[in-house]
């Protein structure tokens, strides 16, 4: 198994052994978040984000800094030549001269794949439209493993916008590599694409429902997502559906005592702030696991760890 020089475009490009390897390397990274390291001394990461981001962009920046490297970033691509009409391929051809790894977020589903085919340096997909978000899925798995001790045997509910939410697409595929049960909880109009449901159902048990209350007593992980307002072709549709699920400490009364609530963040109103003070909340801890998972990925694709 070799990660050196490898692109991270889709979670489907990885088998279980490879995902487990990433999680094992993430564990090695944990102590380095305190003391730092020189493992990636001299290496430069370039961020290029065509959509807003807080956690993904900053955690990649923090990750490379903690490993002794550095980053260059175009803030949301507003001030670069992209606004002058430069195409993505040209931008990538330039960036690869400045950076050892490119982290790309784009509003088009195929953008990361295209960039990876052009670039000589590894490209990491930091979110491709309503398609995928593979590094988020890896950090979600890592959070489950660290907080619950195992991924095999878990029942996981993915709740919210399963149609446009890219994190849940990658996570459903990732969980299907393990012995898991998946509950897909969404309004009818925001169900997960049939293609993904079919693929994942070939590997694990999948239960689809509109009612979050029914599944809460059964699950170990409640993975809540934001309704992806910006991807609705019709804003009236968004207005109709927003606020459809609202998880509060009340909603969690029938939950298993060790249930964890995850969320890729940002949240709008789907998890109320009183949940923050329950023993179930893990979404802020999850952002720290995101840092170590991304440190691991950078070490691997840049060849600092086999
Ligand atoms: C997610 C994304 O960008 O897909 N955010 C993230 O990376 N943590 C989720 C979202 O925007 O709702």
CSV table of N, CA, C and O and ligand atoms in Angstrom, one decimal, residues 52-53 55-56 105 126 133 136 166-167 226 228 230-231 263-266 294, ligand 1:
chain,number,residue,atom,x,y,z
A,52,UNK,N,-17.2,28.8,0.4
A,52,UNK,CA,-16.8,29.1,1.8
A,52,UNK,C,-16.3,27.9,2.6
A,52,UNK,O,-16.8,26.8,2.3
A,53,UNK,N,-15.5,28.1,3.5
A,53,UNK,CA,-15.0,27.1,4.4
A,53,UNK,C,-14.4,27.7,5.7
A,53,UNK,O,-13.8,28.7,5.6
A,55,UNK,N,-13.6,25.2,8.8
A,55,UNK,CA,-12.9,24.0,9.3
A,55,UNK,C,-11.9,23.4,8.3
A,55,UNK,O,-10.8,23.1,8.7
A,56,UNK,N,-12.4,23.1,7.2
A,56,UNK,CA,-11.6,22.3,6.2
A,56,UNK,C,-10.3,23.1,5.9
A,56,UNK,O,-9.2,22.6,6.0
A,105,UNK,N,-11.4,23.0,-3.1
A,105,UNK,CA,-12.9,22.9,-2.9
A,105,UNK,C,-13.5,23.6,-4.1
A,105,UNK,O,-13.1,24.8,-4.4
A,126,UNK,N,-11.4,18.8,-1.2
A,126,UNK,CA,-11.9,19.4,0.1
A,126,UNK,C,-13.4,19.7,0.0
A,126,UNK,O,-13.9,20.5,0.7
A,133,UNK,N,-16.9,14.5,-0.2
A,133,UNK,CA,-16.0,15.2,0.8
A,133,UNK,C,-15.2,14.1,1.5
A,133,UNK,O,-15.5,13.8,2.7
A,136,UNK,N,-13.5,14.5,5.0
A,136,UNK,CA,-14.5,14.6,6.1
A,136,UNK,C,-14.9,13.2,6.5
A,136,UNK,O,-15.0,12.9,7.7
A,166,UNK,N,-22.7,16.6,0.7
A,166,UNK,CA,-21.6,15.8,0.2
A,166,UNK,C,-20.9,15.0,1.2
A,166,UNK,O,-20.4,13.9,1.0
A,167,UNK,N,-21.0,15.5,2.5
A,167,UNK,CA,-20.3,14.7,3.6
A,167,UNK,C,-21.0,13.4,3.8
A,167,UNK,O,-20.3,12.4,3.9
A,226,UNK,N,-26.6,19.9,7.9
A,226,UNK,CA,-27.3,21.2,7.5
A,226,UNK,C,-28.1,21.0,6.2
A,226,UNK,O,-27.6,20.3,5.3
A,228,UNK,N,-28.7,22.1,2.7
A,228,UNK,CA,-27.7,22.8,1.9
A,228,UNK,C,-28.4,23.9,1.1
A,228,UNK,O,-28.5,23.7,-0.2
A,230,UNK,N,-27.6,26.6,-0.3
A,230,UNK,CA,-27.0,27.1,-1.6
A,230,UNK,C,-27.2,26.2,-2.8
A,230,UNK,O,-26.9,26.6,-3.9
A,231,UNK,N,-27.6,24.9,-2.5
A,231,UNK,CA,-27.7,24.0,-3.7
A,231,UNK,C,-29.1,23.8,-4.2
A,231,UNK,O,-29.3,23.1,-5.1
A,263,UNK,N,-21.6,16.2,13.7
A,263,UNK,CA,-22.1,17.2,12.7
A,263,UNK,C,-20.9,17.7,12.0
A,263,UNK,O,-19.9,18.1,12.7
A,264,UNK,N,-20.9,17.8,10.7
A,264,UNK,CA,-19.7,18.3,10.0
A,264,UNK,C,-19.5,19.8,10.3
A,264,UNK,O,-18.4,20.3,10.1
A,265,UNK,N,-20.6,20.5,10.7
A,265,UNK,CA,-20.6,21.9,10.9
A,265,UNK,C,-20.4,22.6,9.6
A,265,UNK,O,-19.7,22.1,8.7
A,266,UNK,N,-20.9,23.8,9.3
A,266,UNK,CA,-21.6,24.6,10.3
A,266,UNK,C,-23.0,24.2,10.5
A,266,UNK,O,-23.7,23.7,9.6
A,294,UNK,N,-6.2,15.1,9.0
A,294,UNK,CA,-5.6,15.8,7.9
A,294,UNK,C,-4.1,15.8,8.0
A,294,UNK,O,-3.3,15.8,7.0
B,1,LIG,C1,-19.4,20.7,5.1
B,1,LIG,C2,-19.2,20.9,3.6
B,1,LIG,O1,-18.6,21.9,3.2
B,1,LIG,O2,-19.7,20.1,2.9
B,1,LIG,N1,-18.6,21.5,5.9
B,1,LIG,C3,-17.4,21.0,6.3
B,1,LIG,O3,-16.5,20.8,5.4
B,1,LIG,N2,-17.2,20.7,7.5
B,1,LIG,C4,-20.9,20.7,5.5
B,1,LIG,C5,-21.7,21.9,5.2
B,1,LIG,O4,-21.4,22.8,4.6
B,1,LIG,O5,-22.9,21.8,5.6
